[in-house]
Amino acid sequence: MRSQKRRGRLPSLSVKSIGCGRHGGSIEGKGGHAEQALKKKSQPQGNLVQVTPRLSFVGVHLFAHGLDHHETLGPVVAQLTQAVEAHKHTHPGDDFALLHHRESTLVRRFQALFFAPLFGIDRLTAFDTHEHPLATLLGRGYHSSTLRQFLGQLERMGAAEALLPALAPAQTGPITYVDGHMIASWSRMSMHKGKITMLGRIMAGSQAVMAHDDAGQALFVAYYPPDIHLSQVIVAYCQRVALATGSSLFVIDRAVNAVAMAGAFDDQGLGLLCMLDDNEHAGLESFEATEVDLLEDGTRVYRGPWKEPRPDDPRHFVIVVPPKDKTLVYWGTPQVEDALATTEWPRVYRERNEIQEHSFKRMNDHGALKTNYGRKKVVGPDRHQQRKREKLDQSLEAAHQRIDKKAEALKAQQDKVAASEAKGHGTRLAQRQRALVGVAKELQDAQHTHAKLTEQAAALGLPRERADRDFRKQTIMTCRTLLLENALRAFMGGLGEQLRTKVSLDCILRLLFERSGARIETVFQVVYWINTAGLSLPYRRLLTEVVEGLCAMELRDQGKPIRVGLKDMPP
């Protein structure tokens, strides 16, 4: 009977099997040799406190311990607590759950939102269907209804503005990179539209304008409707960033390439580094260039102003002429020339790709950056209609002026014909009559154009309305994503210092964060085992090096040192 019960029992990871690296059944019910082996294994670990034989996302647990060790979320909690107190003061009649949360509850619920993308959870409803380790990570689990309510109350008390200061580090670099990221949105309402770059479509959505420092740290984010071009908001945006971070030098792509934009930045005391479009110059011949550097690959670097003086252009130029590729022209305002060596301009501008564009792709993959949060809409005047009407009004004004001009020309030509008829001209009369027919035709064409434009203006009808997204929830969750990205970068930086092999964040996410394992807690230490089942030999070697690096980081769980090991734990 006892042997049958033992054979019928489902195999599970036991304390003994975890400790010695062999698979076996539970130690319960075993005596003699098994008990002695357990005592022997447990002697260096101390008395056993808790065993979790099956633990998903082991790497996320280790990452969380790293955050606790450096108190990464401390500034976030402090900002949210201040926002709660400020809301209580300014709205004494409000009464909702968030205003009464204990700090521990506030921390746990924000952490649930914070770690969700690492579990493959982008939308909050996925908490109801996806398996996740919140119970072991935070001490309790959450469903979407609780977190939706929490997010809605964060929106109500204006948490978006409260979270922005938590992004910036204590000290920021001298250079700030700025770029916009379009996020598509689908709705049956009539909404303002813009070009969603990733999809190549004109559709509704939102534009997140994000700032990073020269180390890749996310600093700031603001949302704008998709039909608003970056050049219309960038000066005011950079002023806000400069005020928040103290950095006054900005690197932006060619979306803001214009003399007027350079002048606007210069007027505000801000520096701007950008590039000329290829059709704006004819290569080195367009500039009064002086060679300043010759690179190892034969690339020549020049500097200088336009060959033909342009007094209204405040920009300074750096021209890069590769041996076989096209010429690249970078420009900067006087503040950039004062702060950066000329030879550094190309390198500083090129780093924009890794710091921002590649970062956006990573956050789309593991940070739920492209996910829309919040369904609220803000209805206002139809800006598409307003732009069409303004353009038609300008065209109508020009057409009206053209009609007046052609009417005057027709009257003058008629007078000439009448004069020729009175004087009995022959050849000249015929010439003037032909010219009169041509002027009359031009007047008719101008009147026809004016009539068509008038019809188009009438077809626009009465002023209409379109909706924009309410960006408050979206901004909160994007701040969450940027905080997560900053934390992952810091974690990777600390881990990378312990590794001999260069490894990417994407590799760590798949090799460490997403793997299952086990956890043993004793009186003196906490041991995490990472499941290596299914790993190839090269990845097993890499994971071994990563585990050694994690042990060298000296992580702690409630004061107890954390040890990490590897073990095959097949299902």
XYZ file of C-alpha atoms in Angstrom:
571
model
C 0.000 0.000 0.000
C 2.777 2.433 0.930
C 4.649 1.734 -2.320
C 1.450 2.281 -4.326
C 0.879 5.630 -2.651
C 4.454 6.586 -3.388
C 4.127 5.594 -7.052
C 0.829 7.508 -7.402
C 2.214 10.708 -5.960
C 3.021 13.412 -8.574
C 6.765 14.137 -8.617
C 7.642 17.543 -7.247
C 10.779 19.516 -6.598
C 11.848 18.723 -3.063
C 14.143 20.481 -0.638
C 16.529 17.560 -0.963
C 16.487 17.592 -4.762
C 17.001 21.338 -4.907
C 19.837 21.235 -2.469
C 21.842 18.407 -4.044
C 20.976 18.799 -7.748
C 18.943 15.562 -8.228
C 15.274 15.077 -9.059
C 13.014 13.248 -6.682
C 9.692 13.142 -4.878
C 8.820 15.078 -1.789
C 10.802 14.187 1.329
C 7.627 13.941 3.391
C 6.991 10.400 4.523
C 10.624 9.360 4.022
C 12.690 8.376 6.984
C 16.183 7.294 7.846
C 18.555 8.103 4.999
C 16.385 10.876 3.535
C 16.124 12.691 6.847
C 19.887 12.462 7.388
C 20.552 13.806 3.894
C 18.188 16.714 4.512
C 19.881 17.570 7.787
C 23.286 17.402 6.133
C 22.250 19.696 3.284
C 20.529 22.151 5.567
C 23.440 22.598 7.972
C 25.227 25.408 6.050
C 21.907 27.038 5.136
C 20.415 27.149 8.604
C 16.879 26.298 9.537
C 14.459 26.163 6.616
C 11.869 28.967 6.517
C 10.040 28.660 3.204
C 10.247 26.656 -0.024
C 8.674 27.622 -3.353
C 9.297 24.602 -5.588
C 7.847 26.181 -8.740
C 8.517 29.863 -9.400
C 7.864 31.568 -12.726
C 9.873 34.553 -14.005
C 12.759 34.001 -11.609
C 14.771 36.766 -13.258
C 12.042 39.307 -12.554
C 12.222 38.421 -8.858
C 15.981 38.998 -8.894
C 15.479 42.272 -10.786
C 12.953 43.353 -8.147
C 15.482 42.664 -5.387
C 17.958 44.845 -7.260
C 15.389 47.668 -7.367
C 14.762 47.306 -3.638
C 18.490 47.330 -2.923
C 18.934 50.681 -4.730
C 15.504 52.043 -3.658
C 14.736 52.764 -7.311
C 11.010 53.263 -6.784
C 11.476 55.409 -3.675
C 11.269 58.736 -5.567
C 8.176 57.480 -7.431
C 6.348 56.639 -4.215
C 7.407 59.961 -2.698
C 6.046 61.881 -5.704
C 2.753 59.976 -5.637
C 2.384 60.523 -1.895
C 2.940 64.253 -2.353
C 0.372 64.278 -5.163
C -2.162 62.551 -2.887
C -1.623 65.114 -0.137
C -1.827 67.986 -2.610
C -5.110 66.631 -3.989
C -6.550 66.323 -0.509
C -5.644 69.963 0.151
C -6.987 71.372 -3.114
C -10.074 69.114 -3.298
C -11.186 68.566 0.307
C -14.587 67.260 -0.820
C -13.158 64.369 -2.871
C -13.285 60.909 -1.377
C -11.987 57.898 -3.293
C -9.922 54.873 -2.342
C -6.506 56.106 -3.448
C -6.655 59.010 -1.003
C -6.769 56.508 1.876
C -4.206 53.948 0.669
C -1.395 53.011 2.980
C 2.059 53.454 1.491
C 2.506 49.679 1.211
C -0.722 49.395 -0.810
C 0.328 52.279 -3.072
C 3.706 50.638 -3.661
C 2.274 47.191 -4.442
C -0.300 48.474 -6.911
C 2.185 50.657 -8.743
C 4.621 47.724 -8.835
C 1.896 45.577 -10.407
C 1.651 48.120 -13.233
C 5.432 48.508 -13.327
C 6.325 44.825 -13.752
C 3.368 43.898 -16.005
C 5.220 44.287 -19.367
C 7.919 41.875 -18.191
C 5.203 39.208 -17.819
C 3.975 39.833 -21.373
C 0.985 41.792 -20.054
C 0.313 44.945 -22.063
C -3.391 45.622 -21.469
C -4.731 45.483 -17.938
C -7.409 42.960 -18.899
C -4.610 40.428 -19.441
C -4.207 40.209 -15.647
C -7.447 38.193 -15.689
C -6.216 35.603 -18.208
C -2.408 35.457 -18.091
C -0.389 33.480 -15.615
C 1.825 35.846 -13.642
C 3.906 35.695 -10.428
C 2.526 38.729 -8.595
C 1.593 36.541 -5.638
C 5.234 35.527 -5.096
C 6.692 38.848 -6.245
C 4.494 41.256 -4.259
C 2.861 38.974 -1.712
C -0.552 39.117 -3.390
C -2.109 39.107 -6.846
C -4.344 41.635 -8.604
C -7.072 41.474 -11.230
C -7.761 44.058 -13.889
C -10.734 45.624 -12.071
C -8.557 46.695 -9.137
C -5.748 48.026 -11.319
C -8.135 49.835 -13.679
C -9.665 51.562 -10.684
C -6.181 52.414 -9.388
C -5.121 53.845 -12.756
C -8.334 55.856 -13.036
C -7.758 57.374 -9.607
C -4.143 58.194 -10.514
C -5.530 60.020 -13.510
C -8.063 61.850 -11.345
C -5.419 63.255 -9.017
C -3.041 64.259 -11.859
C -0.344 61.649 -11.303
C 1.142 62.213 -14.769
C 2.718 65.521 -13.740
C 3.784 64.006 -10.415
C 5.667 61.137 -12.073
C 7.694 63.272 -14.499
C 10.211 64.515 -11.871
C 10.908 60.895 -10.893
C 12.315 60.213 -14.374
C 15.223 62.653 -14.241
C 18.347 61.550 -12.341
C 20.032 63.740 -9.768
C 22.578 64.810 -12.396
C 21.877 64.891 -16.118
C 24.312 65.134 -18.996
C 24.837 68.346 -20.960
C 23.080 67.031 -24.087
C 19.426 66.058 -24.474
C 18.049 64.016 -27.374
C 14.435 64.619 -28.412
C 12.281 62.584 -30.796
C 8.623 61.839 -31.405
C 7.026 58.394 -31.446
C 3.659 57.859 -33.135
C 1.213 55.378 -31.608
C -1.757 54.209 -33.670
C -5.283 54.284 -32.250
C -8.554 52.863 -33.552
C -11.943 54.445 -32.896
C -15.344 54.817 -34.527
C -15.430 58.479 -33.593
C -14.247 61.173 -35.979
C -10.733 61.947 -34.716
C -7.760 63.996 -35.817
C -5.328 61.971 -37.898
C -1.631 61.950 -38.675
C 0.959 59.743 -40.346
C 1.660 56.736 -38.153
C 5.224 55.997 -39.241
C 5.432 52.361 -38.103
C 2.293 51.445 -40.051
C 2.748 53.848 -42.963
C -0.867 55.001 -42.675
C -2.742 58.229 -42.090
C -4.930 57.458 -39.100
C -5.885 58.451 -35.561
C -3.361 58.082 -32.806
C -1.066 60.028 -30.517
C 2.444 61.432 -30.642
C 4.721 60.898 -27.656
C 7.622 63.346 -27.628
C 10.370 61.922 -25.414
C 13.674 63.283 -24.167
C 16.779 61.269 -23.187
C 20.139 62.396 -21.903
C 23.427 61.418 -23.546
C 23.653 58.311 -21.325
C 20.286 57.003 -22.565
C 18.313 57.897 -19.428
C 14.699 58.879 -20.171
C 14.025 62.381 -18.829
C 10.664 63.651 -20.010
C 7.584 62.824 -22.068
C 4.611 64.794 -23.352
C 1.764 63.777 -25.652
C 0.351 65.684 -28.621
C -2.337 64.916 -31.217
C -0.999 63.178 -34.342
C -1.902 66.038 -36.702
C 0.309 68.530 -34.843
C 3.753 68.657 -36.471
C 6.739 68.431 -34.154
C 8.024 71.818 -35.307
C 4.887 73.503 -33.925
C 5.511 72.401 -30.325
C 9.231 71.676 -30.084
C 10.432 75.056 -28.800
C 7.943 75.123 -25.916
C 8.667 71.446 -25.204
C 12.442 72.004 -25.018
C 11.900 74.964 -22.713
C 10.019 72.653 -20.319
C 12.792 70.059 -20.514
C 15.491 72.671 -19.912
C 13.572 73.954 -16.903
C 13.172 70.428 -15.480
C 16.722 69.165 -16.129
C 18.960 72.197 -16.563
C 20.189 70.904 -19.945
C 20.035 73.453 -22.766
C 21.643 71.594 -25.711
C 19.277 69.509 -27.848
C 19.833 67.003 -30.648
C 16.781 66.531 -32.888
C 16.309 64.912 -36.281
C 15.494 66.703 -39.540
C 11.854 67.171 -38.608
C 12.945 70.568 -37.210
C 15.435 71.430 -39.949
C 14.714 75.098 -40.749
C 16.369 78.483 -40.464
C 13.353 79.768 -38.530
C 13.682 76.910 -36.031
C 17.363 77.670 -35.487
C 16.466 81.307 -34.872
C 13.700 80.358 -32.429
C 16.067 78.173 -30.388
C 18.762 80.837 -30.448
C 16.293 83.486 -29.243
C 15.452 81.290 -26.220
C 19.096 80.660 -25.373
C 18.884 76.990 -26.360
C 21.311 75.014 -28.492
C 20.111 72.828 -31.371
C 22.104 70.260 -33.380
C 20.429 69.002 -36.548
C 21.119 68.057 -40.182
C 20.493 69.662 -43.566
C 18.354 67.826 -46.094
C 20.267 66.548 -49.111
C 18.394 68.869 -51.483
C 19.451 71.989 -49.572
C 23.098 71.907 -50.605
C 25.332 70.872 -53.491
C 28.027 69.284 -51.359
C 31.257 70.944 -50.332
C 30.888 73.534 -53.093
C 28.023 75.214 -51.218
C 30.249 76.226 -48.279
C 33.283 78.315 -47.532
C 34.797 75.215 -45.942
C 37.971 74.694 -43.929
C 39.251 71.157 -43.270
C 39.470 70.353 -39.541
C 40.009 66.581 -39.389
C 40.929 63.513 -41.425
C 39.584 60.200 -40.087
C 41.269 56.804 -40.392
C 38.856 55.633 -43.091
C 39.679 58.639 -45.267
C 36.621 60.694 -44.287
C 37.323 64.414 -44.281
C 35.614 66.781 -41.864
C 35.153 70.463 -42.710
C 33.557 73.478 -41.113
C 32.434 76.808 -42.457
C 29.528 79.106 -43.424
C 27.569 79.309 -46.661
C 29.689 80.364 -49.645
C 27.065 82.968 -50.469
C 26.493 84.980 -47.261
C 23.071 84.638 -45.631
C 22.827 87.239 -42.864
C 19.547 85.897 -41.505
C 20.913 82.347 -41.003
C 22.438 81.890 -37.493
C 23.560 78.312 -38.138
C 27.117 76.958 -38.159
C 27.935 73.989 -40.393
C 30.087 70.866 -40.214
C 30.521 68.978 -43.474
C 31.501 65.290 -43.523
C 32.818 63.978 -46.856
C 33.303 60.171 -46.884
C 35.513 58.657 -49.622
C 32.650 56.845 -51.377
C 29.374 57.861 -49.700
C 27.279 61.028 -49.934
C 28.217 64.234 -48.170
C 26.524 64.869 -44.813
C 26.006 68.381 -43.467
C 25.321 68.985 -39.751
C 24.311 72.351 -38.380
C 24.159 73.868 -34.941
C 23.218 77.109 -33.281
C 25.899 79.300 -31.625
C 25.328 77.561 -28.249
C 26.271 74.200 -29.805
C 29.437 75.662 -31.348
C 30.453 77.037 -27.967
C 29.807 73.774 -26.092
C 30.934 71.049 -28.516
C 34.108 70.596 -30.509
C 33.441 70.640 -34.237
C 34.800 67.126 -34.710
C 32.304 65.790 -32.137
C 29.166 66.914 -33.964
C 28.801 63.849 -36.261
C 29.350 61.384 -33.401
C 26.925 63.156 -31.072
C 24.248 63.246 -33.757
C 24.724 59.577 -34.744
C 24.246 58.432 -31.163
C 20.623 59.536 -31.487
C 19.854 56.239 -33.252
C 20.876 54.051 -30.310
C 19.707 56.381 -27.566
C 16.220 56.981 -28.949
C 15.173 55.101 -32.067
C 16.505 51.731 -30.896
C 15.177 52.457 -27.424
C 11.677 52.971 -28.850
C 11.869 49.558 -30.519
C 12.969 47.906 -27.268
C 10.162 49.585 -25.330
C 7.666 48.444 -27.965
C 8.917 44.869 -27.467
C 9.080 44.651 -23.670
C 7.611 47.909 -22.332
C 4.127 48.059 -23.911
C 4.982 51.483 -25.354
C 2.613 51.091 -28.311
C -0.354 50.073 -26.144
C -3.187 52.587 -25.744
C -4.550 53.258 -22.262
C -7.757 55.149 -21.623
C -10.814 55.574 -23.850
C -11.765 59.126 -22.965
C -11.969 61.638 -25.783
C -11.825 65.418 -25.830
C -14.081 66.924 -28.515
C -13.094 70.201 -30.124
C -13.060 72.090 -33.426
C -12.103 70.086 -36.496
C -8.538 71.230 -37.186
C -8.451 69.393 -40.517
C -11.447 71.427 -41.666
C -9.942 74.617 -40.276
C -6.699 74.056 -42.214
C -8.603 73.339 -45.423
C -10.692 76.457 -44.902
C -7.617 78.592 -44.216
C -5.920 77.214 -47.321
C -9.037 77.813 -49.434
C -9.413 81.336 -48.040
C -5.848 82.102 -49.074
C -6.439 80.596 -52.508
C -9.711 82.532 -52.877
C -7.956 85.758 -51.941
C -5.231 85.078 -54.508
C -7.850 84.123 -57.134
C -9.804 87.295 -56.420
C -6.677 89.409 -56.831
C -5.908 87.583 -60.079
C -9.434 88.327 -61.384
C -9.003 92.019 -60.544
C -5.631 92.070 -62.263
C -6.934 90.313 -65.378
C -10.005 92.577 -65.473
C -7.730 95.632 -65.450
C -5.585 94.068 -68.178
C -8.702 93.334 -70.232
C -9.930 96.918 -69.878
C -6.514 98.250 -70.919
C -6.392 95.908 -73.920
C -9.911 96.938 -74.958
C -8.842 100.584 -74.867
C -5.866 99.756 -77.073
C -8.103 97.955 -79.580
C -10.507 100.906 -79.613
C -7.595 103.290 -80.192
C -6.302 101.152 -83.067
C -9.763 101.041 -84.630
C -10.082 104.835 -84.357
C -6.712 105.343 -86.027
C -7.395 102.792 -88.763
C -4.499 100.492 -87.862
C -4.273 97.259 -89.789
C -1.539 94.947 -88.555
C -1.370 96.494 -85.076
C -5.155 96.210 -84.725
C -5.013 92.521 -85.570
C -2.228 92.021 -82.990
C -4.150 93.841 -80.288
C -7.323 91.920 -81.072
C -5.457 88.614 -80.709
C -3.986 89.813 -77.418
C -7.464 90.842 -76.304
C -8.762 87.323 -76.942
C -5.886 85.890 -74.859
C -6.476 88.285 -71.948
C -10.218 87.532 -72.056
C -9.408 83.804 -71.907
C -7.105 84.352 -68.910
C -9.856 86.325 -67.170
C -12.325 83.544 -67.877
C -9.914 80.933 -66.493
C -9.362 83.039 -63.355
C -13.109 83.382 -62.860
C -13.534 79.636 -63.348
C -10.817 78.904 -60.765
C -12.464 81.317 -58.339
C -15.824 79.603 -58.870
C -14.331 76.157 -58.205
C -12.661 77.370 -55.027
C -15.923 78.959 -53.912
C -17.718 75.639 -54.447
C -15.031 73.823 -52.447
C -15.350 76.325 -49.609
C -19.126 75.905 -49.615
C -18.718 72.110 -49.610
C -16.833 72.322 -46.329
C -20.115 73.290 -44.738
C -20.556 74.556 -41.225
C -17.719 74.205 -38.670
C -17.449 70.593 -37.555
C -15.978 68.844 -34.540
C -13.388 66.101 -34.115
C -12.079 64.321 -31.061
C -8.608 63.966 -29.550
C -7.545 61.320 -27.077
C -7.403 62.245 -23.420
C -3.702 61.638 -22.784
C -3.685 61.538 -18.975
C -3.755 57.749 -18.531
C -1.488 57.304 -21.527
C 1.070 59.674 -20.013
C 0.990 57.840 -16.663
C 1.598 54.486 -18.312
C 4.309 55.879 -20.586
C 6.044 57.265 -17.483
C 5.751 53.711 -16.114
C 7.413 52.367 -19.271
C 10.215 54.934 -19.150
C 10.824 54.220 -15.460
C 11.020 50.514 -16.280
C 13.444 51.180 -19.143
C 15.651 53.310 -16.903
C 15.628 50.602 -14.220
C 16.495 47.868 -16.735
C 19.378 49.948 -18.063
C 20.716 50.467 -14.547
C 20.341 46.744 -13.788
C 22.125 45.824 -17.024
C 24.886 48.288 -16.216
C 25.495 46.699 -12.815
C 25.338 43.173 -14.241
C 27.537 44.053 -17.212
C 30.331 45.122 -14.869
C 30.453 41.544 -13.550
C 30.420 39.797 -16.953
C 33.250 38.999 -19.333
C 30.858 38.446 -22.234
C 28.899 41.323 -23.732
C 25.188 40.517 -23.588
C 22.140 42.471 -24.753
C 19.055 43.353 -22.737
C 16.894 41.317 -25.115
C 19.041 38.253 -24.428
C 18.834 38.741 -20.644
C 15.047 39.103 -20.821
C 14.685 35.780 -22.596
C 17.520 33.898 -20.941
C 16.982 35.030 -17.346
C 13.778 36.992 -16.776
C 11.374 34.611 -18.512
C 12.735 31.362 -17.057
C 11.146 29.414 -14.236
C 12.871 28.016 -11.187
C 12.567 27.607 -7.449
C 13.228 29.524 -4.252
C 14.449 28.416 -0.825
C 14.572 30.769 2.129
C 16.472 29.896 5.283
C 17.176 31.863 8.410
C 20.474 33.103 6.960
C 20.039 33.348 3.190
C 17.745 33.070 0.172
C 18.582 30.706 -2.687
C 17.112 31.009 -6.196
C 17.461 28.131 -8.636
C 17.048 28.848 -12.348
C 15.679 26.105 -14.567
C 18.085 25.259 -17.395
C 15.891 22.651 -19.102
C 16.018 23.036 -22.873
C 19.047 25.339 -23.007
C 21.746 24.642 -25.554
C 25.325 24.330 -24.324
C 26.412 27.865 -25.433
C 23.413 29.452 -23.700
C 23.969 27.289 -20.618
C 27.522 28.626 -20.422
C 26.284 32.181 -20.871
C 23.620 31.733 -18.190
C 26.279 30.296 -15.852
C 28.305 33.476 -16.305
C 25.185 35.598 -15.721
C 24.424 33.701 -12.507
C 27.971 34.259 -11.280
C 27.512 37.956 -12.037
C 24.259 38.060 -10.088
C 25.960 36.497 -7.076
C 28.743 39.086 -7.347
C 26.157 41.894 -7.255
C 25.427 40.940 -3.619
C 21.643 41.228 -3.861
C 19.646 40.946 -0.643
C 16.093 39.995 0.312
C 15.009 41.608 3.589
C 18.626 41.743 4.690
C 19.430 38.147 3.768
C 22.069 37.533 1.067
C 20.760 36.046 -2.160
C 22.484 33.122 -3.839
C 21.649 32.008 -7.388
C 22.242 28.609 -8.943
C 21.297 26.528 -11.979
C 19.339 23.284 -12.080
C 17.554 21.130 -14.649
C 13.902 21.021 -13.628
C 11.948 19.306 -16.435
C 8.151 19.330 -16.213
